[in-house]
Coordinates of C-alpha atoms and ligand atoms in Angstrom, one line a residue:
M1 CA 160.8 117.7 -10.4
P2 CA 162.4 119.0 -13.6
E3 CA 165.7 117.3 -14.3
S4 CA 168.7 119.5 -13.6
P5 CA 170.5 120.3 -16.8
R6 CA 173.9 120.2 -15.0
Q7 CA 175.7 117.0 -14.2
S8 CA 175.8 116.8 -10.4
I9 CA 178.1 113.7 -10.0
H10 CA 181.7 114.5 -10.6
R11 CA 185.0 113.0 -9.5
M12 CA 186.6 114.7 -6.6
S13 CA 190.0 116.1 -7.2
D14 CA 192.8 114.1 -5.5
I15 CA 193.4 117.0 -3.2
L16 CA 189.8 117.2 -2.2
A17 CA 189.7 113.5 -1.7
S18 CA 192.7 113.7 0.5
Q19 CA 191.2 116.5 2.5
V20 CA 188.1 114.4 3.1
A21 CA 190.2 111.4 4.0
A22 CA 192.2 113.7 6.3
G23 CA 188.9 114.3 8.2
E24 CA 189.2 110.6 9.4
V25 CA 193.0 110.2 9.7
V26 CA 194.0 113.7 10.8
E27 CA 191.8 114.8 13.6
R28 CA 194.4 116.8 15.5
P29 CA 198.1 117.3 15.8
A30 CA 198.5 114.1 17.8
S31 CA 197.1 112.1 14.9
V32 CA 199.7 113.7 12.6
V33 CA 202.4 112.7 15.0
K34 CA 201.0 109.2 15.2
E35 CA 201.1 108.7 11.5
L36 CA 204.6 110.2 11.0
V37 CA 206.0 108.2 13.9
E38 CA 204.4 105.0 12.6
N39 CA 206.1 105.6 9.3
S40 CA 209.5 106.1 11.1
I41 CA 209.0 102.9 13.0
D42 CA 208.0 101.1 9.8
A43 CA 211.2 102.4 8.2
G44 CA 213.2 100.6 10.8
A45 CA 214.3 103.8 12.7
R46 CA 216.3 103.4 15.9
C47 CA 216.1 107.0 16.9
V48 CA 213.0 109.1 16.4
R49 CA 212.8 112.7 17.3
I50 CA 209.6 114.6 17.6
E51 CA 209.4 118.3 17.9
I52 CA 206.3 120.4 18.2
R53 CA 205.5 124.1 18.5
K54 CA 202.2 125.6 19.8
G55 CA 200.5 122.3 20.4
G56 CA 201.7 121.1 17.0
V57 CA 199.5 123.6 15.1
S58 CA 202.4 125.8 14.1
L59 CA 205.0 123.0 13.7
I60 CA 205.3 119.2 13.9
K61 CA 208.7 117.8 12.9
V62 CA 209.5 114.2 13.0
S63 CA 213.0 113.0 12.1
D64 CA 214.3 109.5 12.0
D65 CA 217.3 107.4 11.1
G66 CA 215.3 104.8 9.2
C67 CA 215.7 103.4 5.7
G68 CA 214.9 106.7 4.0
M69 CA 213.3 106.8 0.5
S70 CA 214.8 106.7 -3.0
K71 CA 214.3 109.6 -5.3
A72 CA 211.5 107.7 -7.1
D73 CA 209.7 106.9 -3.8
A74 CA 210.1 110.4 -2.5
A75 CA 208.5 111.7 -5.7
I76 CA 205.3 109.8 -5.2
C77 CA 204.9 109.3 -1.5
L78 CA 202.6 112.3 -1.2
Q79 CA 200.2 110.9 -3.7
R80 CA 197.1 109.1 -2.7
H81 CA 197.4 105.4 -2.1
A82 CA 201.1 105.5 -2.5
T83 CA 202.4 102.8 -0.2
S84 CA 205.4 100.5 -0.2
K85 CA 203.6 98.2 2.2
L86 CA 200.5 96.8 0.6
V87 CA 200.6 95.4 -2.9
Q88 CA 197.7 93.0 -3.1
V89 CA 194.6 92.5 -1.0
E90 CA 195.9 89.3 0.6
D91 CA 198.6 91.4 2.2
L92 CA 195.9 92.9 4.4
F93 CA 195.8 89.6 6.2
A94 CA 199.6 89.6 6.8
I95 CA 200.1 93.1 8.0
R96 CA 203.3 93.4 9.9
H97 CA 203.7 97.2 9.4
L98 CA 201.9 99.9 11.3
G99 CA 200.9 101.7 8.1
F100 CA 199.3 100.1 5.0
R101 CA 196.8 102.4 3.5
G102 CA 199.0 104.9 1.8
E103 CA 196.8 107.7 2.8
A104 CA 198.5 109.4 5.8
L105 CA 201.1 111.5 3.9
P106 CA 198.7 112.8 1.2
S107 CA 196.0 113.5 3.9
I108 CA 198.5 115.4 6.0
A109 CA 199.9 117.2 3.1
S110 CA 196.5 118.3 1.9
V111 CA 195.8 120.3 5.1
S112 CA 199.2 121.7 5.9
Q113 CA 202.5 123.0 4.5
L114 CA 204.7 120.0 4.5
T115 CA 208.4 119.6 3.8
L116 CA 210.0 116.3 3.4
T117 CA 213.8 115.5 3.3
T118 CA 215.0 112.0 2.9
R119 CA 218.0 109.9 2.1
Q120 CA 218.7 106.3 1.8
A121 CA 222.0 105.2 3.3
S122 CA 223.1 103.8 0.0
D123 CA 222.6 107.1 -1.8
I124 CA 225.2 109.8 -1.8
E125 CA 222.6 112.5 -1.7
G126 CA 219.1 113.0 -0.3
W127 CA 216.0 114.5 -1.8
S128 CA 213.7 117.2 -0.6
L129 CA 210.3 118.5 -1.6
S130 CA 207.6 120.7 -0.2
S131 CA 203.9 120.9 -0.6
E132 CA 201.3 123.5 0.3
G133 CA 197.8 122.2 0.7
G134 CA 198.8 119.2 -1.4
I135 CA 200.3 121.1 -4.3
E136 CA 203.9 119.9 -4.6
T137 CA 207.1 121.6 -5.6
P138 CA 209.5 119.5 -7.7
L139 CA 212.2 117.4 -6.0
T140 CA 215.5 119.0 -5.3
S141 CA 218.6 117.3 -4.0
A142 CA 219.5 117.9 -0.4
G143 CA 222.1 116.8 2.0
R144 CA 221.2 115.0 5.2
A145 CA 222.1 112.0 7.3
P146 CA 220.4 108.8 6.1
G147 CA 216.8 108.8 7.2
T148 CA 213.8 111.0 6.8
E149 CA 212.6 114.3 8.2
I150 CA 209.1 115.6 7.7
S151 CA 208.0 119.0 8.9
V152 CA 204.3 119.9 9.0
S153 CA 203.6 123.6 9.5
N154 CA 200.3 125.5 9.9
L155 CA 198.1 122.5 10.2
F156 CA 194.6 123.1 8.9
F157 CA 195.6 126.5 7.4
N158 CA 193.3 125.8 4.5
T159 CA 190.5 124.2 6.5
P160 CA 189.7 126.9 9.1
V161 CA 186.6 125.0 10.4
R162 CA 188.8 122.1 11.4
R163 CA 191.2 124.4 13.0
K164 CA 188.5 125.9 15.2
F165 CA 187.8 122.5 16.6
L166 CA 191.3 122.3 18.1
K167 CA 191.7 122.8 21.8
S168 CA 194.2 125.0 23.6
D169 CA 197.9 124.6 22.8
D170 CA 198.4 122.9 26.2
T171 CA 195.7 120.4 25.6
E172 CA 196.9 119.6 22.1
S173 CA 200.5 119.3 23.3
G174 CA 199.3 116.9 26.0
H175 CA 197.7 114.7 23.4
V176 CA 200.9 114.7 21.4
E177 CA 203.0 113.8 24.4
H178 CA 200.6 110.9 25.3
Q179 CA 200.8 109.7 21.7
V180 CA 204.6 109.7 21.7
R181 CA 204.7 108.0 25.1
L182 CA 202.5 105.2 23.6
H183 CA 204.9 104.7 20.8
A184 CA 207.8 104.7 23.2
L185 CA 206.2 102.1 25.3
A186 CA 205.4 100.0 22.3
F187 CA 208.9 100.1 21.0
P188 CA 211.5 100.2 23.8
E189 CA 214.3 99.3 21.4
I190 CA 213.8 102.7 19.7
R191 CA 215.1 105.9 21.3
F192 CA 212.5 108.6 21.4
T193 CA 213.1 112.3 21.9
F194 CA 210.3 114.7 22.4
V195 CA 210.7 118.4 22.3
R196 CA 208.0 120.9 23.0
D197 CA 208.3 124.6 22.2
G198 CA 212.1 124.4 22.3
Q199 CA 212.2 122.4 25.6
Q200 CA 213.1 118.8 25.7
V201 CA 210.3 116.9 27.5
F202 CA 212.0 113.5 27.4
D203 CA 214.7 111.6 25.7
V204 CA 214.4 107.9 26.5
P205 CA 217.3 105.7 25.5
A206 CA 216.8 102.6 23.6
T207 CA 216.7 99.5 25.7
H208 CA 216.1 95.8 25.4
D209 CA 214.4 95.7 28.8
L210 CA 210.9 96.9 28.7
R211 CA 211.0 97.6 32.5
F212 CA 213.5 100.4 31.9
R213 CA 211.3 102.0 29.4
I214 CA 208.3 101.8 31.7
A215 CA 210.4 103.2 34.5
D216 CA 211.3 106.2 32.2
F217 CA 207.6 107.1 32.3
V218 CA 206.2 105.9 35.6
G219 CA 209.3 106.5 37.7
R220 CA 211.6 103.9 39.3
E221 CA 209.5 103.5 42.4
T222 CA 206.4 102.5 40.6
A223 CA 208.4 100.4 38.3
A224 CA 209.8 98.5 41.2
A225 CA 206.3 97.1 42.0
L226 CA 205.9 95.7 38.5
M227 CA 205.2 92.0 38.2
R228 CA 206.5 90.5 35.0
I229 CA 203.7 88.6 33.2
R230 CA 204.6 85.0 32.7
P231 CA 204.9 84.8 28.9
T232 CA 201.9 82.9 27.8
E233 CA 201.4 81.4 24.4
A234 CA 198.5 79.9 22.5
P235 CA 198.4 79.1 18.8
G236 CA 199.0 82.4 17.0
V237 CA 199.1 84.5 20.2
R238 CA 201.8 85.5 22.7
V239 CA 201.2 87.6 25.8
T240 CA 203.9 89.4 27.7
G241 CA 204.3 92.6 29.7
Y242 CA 203.9 93.7 33.3
L243 CA 201.2 94.0 35.8
M244 CA 200.9 96.4 38.7
P245 CA 199.5 95.2 42.0
I246 CA 195.8 95.7 42.7
S247 CA 196.6 98.5 45.0
A248 CA 197.8 100.5 41.9
A249 CA 194.4 100.3 40.2
R250 CA 192.9 103.5 39.0
R251 CA 189.5 105.0 38.6
N252 CA 190.4 105.8 34.9
R253 CA 192.3 103.8 32.3
R254 CA 195.3 106.0 32.3
M255 CA 197.6 103.4 33.6
Q256 CA 196.2 100.7 31.3
F257 CA 198.4 100.1 28.3
V258 CA 197.5 97.4 25.8
F259 CA 199.5 96.9 22.7
L260 CA 198.8 94.6 19.8
N261 CA 201.6 94.0 17.4
G262 CA 203.1 97.4 18.3
R263 CA 199.8 99.3 18.2
P264 CA 198.2 100.8 21.2
I265 CA 194.6 99.5 21.2
E266 CA 191.4 99.9 23.3
D267 CA 189.5 96.7 23.3
Q268 CA 186.6 95.6 25.4
I269 CA 187.3 91.9 24.9
I270 CA 190.8 92.3 26.2
N271 CA 189.8 94.5 29.0
R272 CA 187.3 91.9 30.2
A273 CA 189.8 89.1 29.9
V274 CA 192.2 91.2 32.1
R275 CA 189.5 91.7 34.7
D276 CA 188.6 88.0 34.6
G277 CA 192.3 87.2 35.0
Y278 CA 192.4 89.3 38.2
G279 CA 189.5 87.1 39.4
G280 CA 187.1 90.0 39.1
F281 CA 187.8 93.6 39.8
P282 CA 185.8 96.1 41.8
P283 CA 183.5 98.1 39.5
G284 CA 184.8 101.5 38.6
L285 CA 188.4 100.5 39.1
H286 CA 190.8 99.6 36.3
P287 CA 193.9 97.5 36.8
A288 CA 197.2 99.1 36.0
L289 CA 199.1 97.1 33.5
F290 CA 201.4 97.1 30.4
L291 CA 200.1 94.3 28.2
Y292 CA 201.8 93.3 25.0
L293 CA 200.0 91.0 22.6
E294 CA 201.7 89.5 19.6
V295 CA 199.1 88.0 17.4
E296 CA 199.6 86.3 14.1
P297 CA 198.5 89.0 11.6
A298 CA 196.0 86.6 10.0
L299 CA 194.1 86.4 13.2
V300 CA 193.4 90.1 13.6
D301 CA 191.8 92.7 11.4
V302 CA 193.4 96.1 12.0
N303 CA 191.6 97.6 9.1
V304 CA 188.4 98.4 11.0
H305 CA 189.1 101.9 12.4
P306 CA 190.6 104.9 10.6
A307 CA 193.2 105.5 13.2
K308 CA 193.5 101.7 13.8
R309 CA 192.8 102.0 17.5
E310 CA 190.2 99.3 17.4
V311 CA 190.8 95.8 16.0
R312 CA 188.7 92.8 15.3
F313 CA 189.9 89.4 16.4
R314 CA 189.2 86.4 14.2
R315 CA 189.5 84.0 17.1
P316 CA 188.6 86.0 20.2
A317 CA 188.3 82.9 22.4
E318 CA 191.9 82.0 22.2
I319 CA 193.1 85.5 22.7
T320 CA 190.8 85.9 25.7
M321 CA 192.0 82.7 27.3
A322 CA 195.6 83.6 26.7
V323 CA 195.3 87.0 28.3
M324 CA 193.3 85.7 31.2
D325 CA 195.7 82.9 31.8
A326 CA 198.7 85.2 31.6
V327 CA 197.2 87.6 34.2
A328 CA 195.9 84.9 36.5
S329 CA 199.0 82.8 36.6
T330 CA 201.2 85.8 37.1
L331 CA 199.1 87.0 40.1
A332 CA 198.9 83.5 41.5
A333 CA 202.6 82.9 41.3
H334 CA 203.3 86.3 42.8
A335 CA 200.9 85.8 45.7
R336 CA 202.7 82.5 46.4
G337 CA 205.9 84.4 46.5
D338 CA 207.4 82.4 43.7
A339 CA 207.0 84.9 41.0
E340 CA 209.7 84.5 38.3
S341 CA 212.6 85.6 40.2
E342 CA 213.1 88.8 38.5
P343 CA 214.5 91.0 41.2
Q344 CA 211.6 93.1 42.5
T345 CA 214.1 95.6 43.7
N346 CA 214.5 99.1 42.3
V347 CA 215.3 99.5 38.7
P348 CA 218.9 100.5 38.5
E349 CA 219.8 104.1 38.1
A350 CA 221.3 103.8 34.7
P351 CA 219.4 101.4 32.5
P352 CA 221.5 99.5 30.0
A353 CA 220.7 101.2 26.8
V354 CA 221.0 99.4 23.6
V355 CA 224.4 100.0 22.3
P356 CA 224.1 101.5 18.9
R357 CA 226.3 100.1 16.2
Q358 CA 227.3 103.5 15.2
P359 CA 228.3 106.3 17.5
A360 CA 224.8 107.3 18.0
P361 CA 223.7 109.5 20.9
A362 CA 221.8 106.7 22.6
T363 CA 222.7 107.4 26.2
K364 CA 223.5 111.0 26.7
P365 CA 220.7 113.5 26.4
Q366 CA 221.2 115.2 23.2
A367 CA 221.2 119.0 22.8
V368 CA 218.3 120.4 20.8
P369 CA 218.1 120.3 17.9
H370 CA 219.7 117.1 16.7
T371 CA 219.4 115.0 13.7
P372 CA 219.7 111.3 14.3
V373 CA 223.1 110.4 13.2
S374 CA 223.3 106.6 13.2
P375 CA 222.6 105.3 9.8
P376 CA 221.0 101.8 9.6
E377 CA 222.7 99.2 7.6
P378 CA 221.7 99.4 4.1
Q379 CA 218.5 97.5 3.8
S380 CA 217.2 95.9 0.7
Q381 CA 214.0 94.9 2.4
R382 CA 212.0 97.0 4.8
P383 CA 212.0 95.9 8.4
V384 CA 208.9 94.1 9.8
L385 CA 207.6 93.7 13.3
R386 CA 209.4 90.9 15.0
L387 CA 206.9 88.3 15.4
Q388 CA 207.6 84.6 15.7
P389 CA 206.4 82.9 12.6
L390 CA 203.3 81.0 13.6
V391 CA 201.1 78.7 11.7
V392 CA 198.5 80.5 9.7
P393 CA 195.1 79.0 10.5
R394 CA 193.0 77.5 7.7
Q395 CA 189.8 79.2 6.9
Q396 CA 187.5 77.0 8.9
E397 CA 189.6 77.5 12.0
L398 CA 189.1 81.2 11.6
E399 CA 185.4 80.8 12.1
L400 CA 185.3 79.1 15.5
P401 CA 182.3 79.9 17.7
P402 CA 182.7 82.8 20.2
A403 CA 184.6 82.4 23.4
P404 CA 183.4 79.6 25.7
A405 CA 182.0 80.8 29.0
V406 CA 185.1 81.8 30.8
A407 CA 183.9 80.7 34.2
A408 CA 182.9 77.3 33.0
E409 CA 186.5 76.3 32.7
P410 CA 188.4 77.7 35.5
V411 CA 191.8 79.0 34.6
P412 CA 194.3 76.2 34.9
A413 CA 196.9 77.0 37.5
A414 CA 200.1 77.9 35.9
E415 CA 201.9 75.3 37.8
P416 CA 201.0 72.9 40.6
A417 CA 200.8 74.6 44.0
P418 CA 204.0 74.2 45.8
V419 CA 204.0 71.2 48.2
A420 CA 204.9 73.3 51.2
P421 CA 204.4 76.9 50.4
L422 CA 204.3 78.0 54.0
P423 CA 207.9 77.9 55.2
N424 CA 208.0 81.2 53.3
F425 CA 205.5 82.7 55.8
R426 CA 205.9 83.4 59.5
H427 CA 202.8 84.4 61.5
L428 CA 203.6 87.6 63.5
G429 CA 200.2 88.6 65.0
T430 CA 196.8 90.2 64.5
L431 CA 196.0 93.7 63.5
H432 CA 192.8 95.2 65.0
Q433 CA 191.1 91.9 65.1
Q434 CA 190.8 92.1 61.3
Y435 CA 194.0 91.1 59.6
A436 CA 196.6 88.5 60.2
I437 CA 200.2 89.7 59.9
F438 CA 203.0 87.6 58.3
E439 CA 206.5 88.1 57.3
N440 CA 208.1 86.4 54.3
K441 CA 211.4 86.9 52.6
E442 CA 210.2 90.0 50.7
G443 CA 208.8 91.8 53.7
M444 CA 205.4 92.0 55.5
V445 CA 202.1 90.6 54.2
L446 CA 198.7 91.2 55.6
L447 CA 195.9 88.7 55.1
S448 CA 192.2 89.5 55.2
P449 CA 190.5 86.3 56.5
R450 CA 187.1 87.3 55.2
A451 CA 188.3 88.0 51.7
A452 CA 190.4 84.8 51.8
R453 CA 187.4 82.8 52.8
E454 CA 185.4 84.3 50.1
R455 CA 188.0 83.3 47.5
I456 CA 188.4 79.7 48.9
I457 CA 184.6 79.1 49.2
F458 CA 184.1 80.5 45.7
E459 CA 186.6 78.2 44.1
R460 CA 185.3 75.2 45.9
L461 CA 181.8 76.0 44.7
Q462 CA 183.1 76.5 41.2
A463 CA 184.8 73.1 41.3
S464 CA 181.3 71.6 41.7
N465 CA 181.2 71.5 37.9
R466 CA 183.6 68.6 38.1
H467 CA 183.1 67.2 41.6
P468 CA 179.5 67.5 43.0
L469 CA 179.5 69.1 46.4
V470 CA 178.5 67.0 49.4
S471 CA 175.4 68.0 51.2
Q472 CA 174.8 68.0 54.9
R473 CA 171.3 66.8 55.9
L474 CA 169.7 68.9 58.6
L475 CA 168.4 67.0 61.6
V476 CA 165.3 69.1 61.5
P477 CA 164.4 70.6 58.1
E478 CA 164.1 74.4 58.2
L479 CA 160.9 76.0 57.0
I480 CA 161.0 79.5 55.5
E481 CA 158.2 81.8 54.8
L482 CA 158.6 83.7 51.5
D483 CA 156.5 86.2 49.7
T484 CA 155.4 85.3 46.2
R485 CA 158.3 87.1 44.4
D486 CA 160.9 85.3 46.5
M487 CA 159.1 82.0 45.9
G488 CA 159.4 82.7 42.1
I489 CA 163.1 83.4 42.4
A490 CA 163.6 80.3 44.5
K491 CA 162.2 78.2 41.7
E492 CA 164.5 80.0 39.2
V493 CA 167.7 79.5 41.2
K494 CA 166.9 75.9 42.3
P495 CA 169.4 74.4 39.9
Q496 CA 172.2 76.6 41.3
L497 CA 171.1 76.0 44.9
E498 CA 171.3 72.2 44.2
Q499 CA 174.6 72.4 42.4
A500 CA 176.0 74.1 45.5
G501 CA 174.6 71.3 47.8
F502 CA 171.3 72.8 49.1
Q503 CA 168.3 70.6 49.1
I504 CA 165.1 72.6 49.0
S505 CA 161.5 71.8 48.3
P506 CA 158.3 73.8 48.3
F507 CA 156.1 73.2 51.3
G508 CA 152.7 74.7 50.8
R509 CA 152.1 77.8 48.9
N510 CA 154.5 80.4 50.4
T511 CA 156.8 78.1 52.4
L512 CA 160.1 76.4 51.4
R513 CA 161.6 73.5 53.2
V514 CA 165.4 73.4 53.4
E515 CA 166.5 69.8 54.0
A516 CA 170.2 70.0 53.5
V517 CA 172.9 72.6 53.2
P518 CA 176.4 72.4 51.5
A519 CA 178.8 70.5 53.8
I520 CA 181.4 73.1 53.2
L521 CA 179.1 75.8 54.5
P522 CA 177.9 74.7 58.0
L523 CA 175.2 77.2 58.7
R524 CA 173.8 78.2 62.0
K525 CA 170.9 80.2 60.9
V526 CA 169.8 78.4 57.8
G527 CA 166.5 80.1 57.4
D528 CA 167.9 83.7 57.6
F529 CA 170.8 82.8 55.3
V530 CA 168.7 81.4 52.5
Q531 CA 166.2 84.1 52.8
E532 CA 168.9 86.8 52.5
L533 CA 170.4 84.9 49.6
L534 CA 167.2 84.8 47.7
R535 CA 166.5 88.4 48.4
M536 CA 169.7 89.4 46.5
F537 CA 168.3 87.8 43.4
T538 CA 164.8 89.2 43.9
S539 CA 166.1 92.7 44.3
G540 CA 168.1 92.4 41.1
E541 CA 171.4 93.2 42.9
V542 CA 172.7 90.0 41.5
R543 CA 171.5 88.7 38.2
L544 CA 171.9 85.3 36.8
T545 CA 170.0 85.6 33.6
R546 CA 172.6 87.5 31.6
A547 CA 175.5 85.5 32.7
R548 CA 177.1 83.0 30.4
N549 CA 177.4 80.6 33.2
P550 CA 174.7 81.4 35.8
F551 CA 176.3 79.4 38.5
E552 CA 179.3 81.8 38.6
P553 CA 177.5 84.9 39.9
F554 CA 175.5 82.6 42.2
A555 CA 178.6 81.1 43.6
R556 CA 180.2 84.5 44.0
Q557 CA 177.2 85.8 45.9
L558 CA 177.0 82.7 48.1
A559 CA 180.7 82.9 48.9
R560 CA 180.4 86.6 49.7
Q561 CA 177.4 86.2 51.9
Y562 CA 178.8 83.2 53.7
A563 CA 182.2 84.8 54.4
Q564 CA 180.5 88.0 55.6
Q565 CA 178.6 86.2 58.4
E566 CA 181.4 83.9 59.5
D567 CA 183.2 84.4 62.7
I568 CA 186.8 85.0 61.8
T569 CA 188.3 84.8 65.3
S570 CA 189.6 81.3 64.9
Y571 CA 191.2 82.2 61.6
L572 CA 193.0 85.1 63.2
Q573 CA 194.2 83.0 66.0
E574 CA 195.5 80.3 63.7
P575 CA 195.8 81.7 60.2
L576 CA 198.3 79.4 58.6
P577 CA 195.9 76.7 57.4
L578 CA 193.8 79.5 55.9
L579 CA 196.7 81.0 54.2
S580 CA 197.7 77.6 52.9
A581 CA 194.2 76.9 51.5
L582 CA 194.2 80.4 49.9
L583 CA 197.6 79.8 48.3
E584 CA 196.2 76.6 46.7
C585 CA 193.5 78.6 45.0
E586 CA 193.9 79.3 41.3
I587 CA 193.6 83.0 41.9
P588 CA 194.7 83.6 45.5
Y589 CA 195.4 87.3 45.1
C590 CA 191.9 88.7 45.5
S591 CA 188.3 87.7 46.3
P592 CA 186.0 87.0 43.4
G593 CA 184.6 90.5 43.8
G594 CA 188.1 91.9 43.4
K595 CA 188.9 92.7 47.0
A596 CA 192.5 92.0 48.0
T597 CA 193.0 88.9 50.1
L598 CA 196.7 89.5 50.7
L599 CA 198.5 92.8 50.8
P600 CA 202.3 92.7 50.5
F601 CA 204.5 95.4 52.0
P602 CA 207.9 94.6 50.5
M603 CA 211.0 95.7 52.4
T604 CA 212.0 97.9 49.5
E605 CA 208.8 99.8 49.8
L606 CA 209.1 100.1 53.6
N607 CA 212.7 101.2 53.4
R608 CA 211.9 103.7 50.9
R609 CA 209.1 105.2 52.9
F610 CA 211.1 105.3 56.1
S611 CA 214.1 106.9 54.5
N612 CA 211.9 109.4 52.8
A613 CA 210.1 110.3 56.0
Ligands
LIG1 P1 201.5 103.9 4.6 O1 202.3 104.1 5.8 O2 200.2 103.5 4.8 O3 202.3 103.1 3.5 P2 201.9 106.7 4.3 O4 201.2 107.8 3.5 O5 202.0 106.9 5.7 O6 201.3 105.3 3.9 O7 203.4 106.7 3.6 C1 203.5 106.4 2.3 C2 204.9 105.8 2.0 O8 205.9 106.7 2.2 C3 205.2 104.6 2.9 O9 204.7 103.4 2.4 C4 206.7 104.6 2.8 O10 207.2 103.9 1.7 C5 207.1 106.1 2.6 N1 207.5 106.7 3.9 C6 206.7 107.5 4.6 N2 207.4 108.0 5.7 C7 208.6 107.4 5.7 C8 209.8 107.4 6.5 N3 209.8 108.1 7.6 N4 210.9 106.7 6.1 C9 210.8 105.9 5.0 N5 209.8 105.9 4.2 C10 208.7 106.6 4.5
LIG2 MG1 201.9 105.4 7.3

């Protein structure tokens, strides 16, 4: 091929580079809102007001009462890689701000008409500048309250193809609202006002109590069922937040909020740790929760996703354990009725808002439009996320092997089971020969003996790691005929069968001889039971091969199958010993498969339903 006479490699102009970067950072109006609000939060704002028109396409306006920018900063903030937050590459491992790449403002400016007005509290005047498609006008002085206001109009006006990808105004507004809600849940101490097409959608007052902020969004009734997560710490990690009871689980993840150092994240490792913490969860259902992780910045890489929604943990094992532990111990304590005695009553009507130091409109809904009026104290340094200083790990500690098999080390109970947990419960009767009814000081509790037995058996089997299970020798060994596939499986699961307390040996080509069964599982029809058990593995319904600890799925299946065939009449007649054994479990709240063992009906809930009827 003849060489082209023209040079084909050239440097992109800064504006073109910003437009290309905008493709990653600015996907839709909600992403603009995200970047602008993050900047406001980074600037230490205590009030952030977000206004959009036409789904954010015609206007996005974010105003804050944060630290503002000096004239010099305002002059360069729209330029590529202008950031006040990252100076050297080591800073990437100590990120305590939401932003750090210095590419949001130039990217947004390159695909919109942008106006910025800002003032530092210590300055007597503010500064304003505009840009159209990244081409800036000179700075002019402007009056405004301390803080910053950025208006973005006609998003994608110069990139019509991008604009075509946007959905309807309603859909885009919905995305923006969701985004603002995430910020508001991440930072309850900041007041957020959201205005859509001239109508105020919400105005949530600042509060120190996360529960009030959650209640602002989910309603007071739902918030009343929140269980406060027992704050759990591991080196470099702190887990707090609220769980909803299993009954609030959803088919989608819309009620699942996970924040890491103030950023909403979606993370498979965390999701799995949560499910493990619940002691398993029915497939297709997602627990509802508000989980807050504070992780030492050195332990997490937030620079792996353009919008920073995904993160990479440097020591996933510890984070996983802390999350699992937090969830499990919260549920356990709650099921025992000794949850941290945070009143589980309704959230009061008027949540105590944070009282602003200045006469700021923190409690009364503000008429539209408003400019945040409470100036922060002059700040020489920019605010950072409040994270307890923790020891930064040395390099070799950062490279620990992946998480140990979670099931191999059962979650330690948060505290010793109470010596006499049962005075709390009074047996009232039986419902439809299926459930035992109790009352306790909170209200009524139903117990499912089958699910309870499943949990108890499972945990006893699991404990065989530490204490081998006792076998019960059969007077007459049982012979079972199997087809070749089942025989093959029997050989594969022999170690698990033996760990559980079965003694089995081959007897001829297609026959197995069962000589002993686990003493905790007295079986009447040994042959049928073992055959059925093996069939679950042959059919592939339960798989051991992919499990980190193959005994766990085995024990889960064994417990399930045993509890299914048990006669529960005696448990219904005398359920207190069963309840007591359940409450001694590490995770009494649900079966290993995620079915509820206990269902509470608190008086608050019953009263509410009756008075609403
Ligand atoms: P980054 O947040 O990654 O630093 P941005 O492009 O989002 O980059 O912002 C560039 C800089 O502009 C920030 O580092 C900050 O100094 C300044 N800035 C942006 N928005 C605000 C704001 N609302 N208040 C104060 N300073 C701001
Ligand atoms: Mg930013």
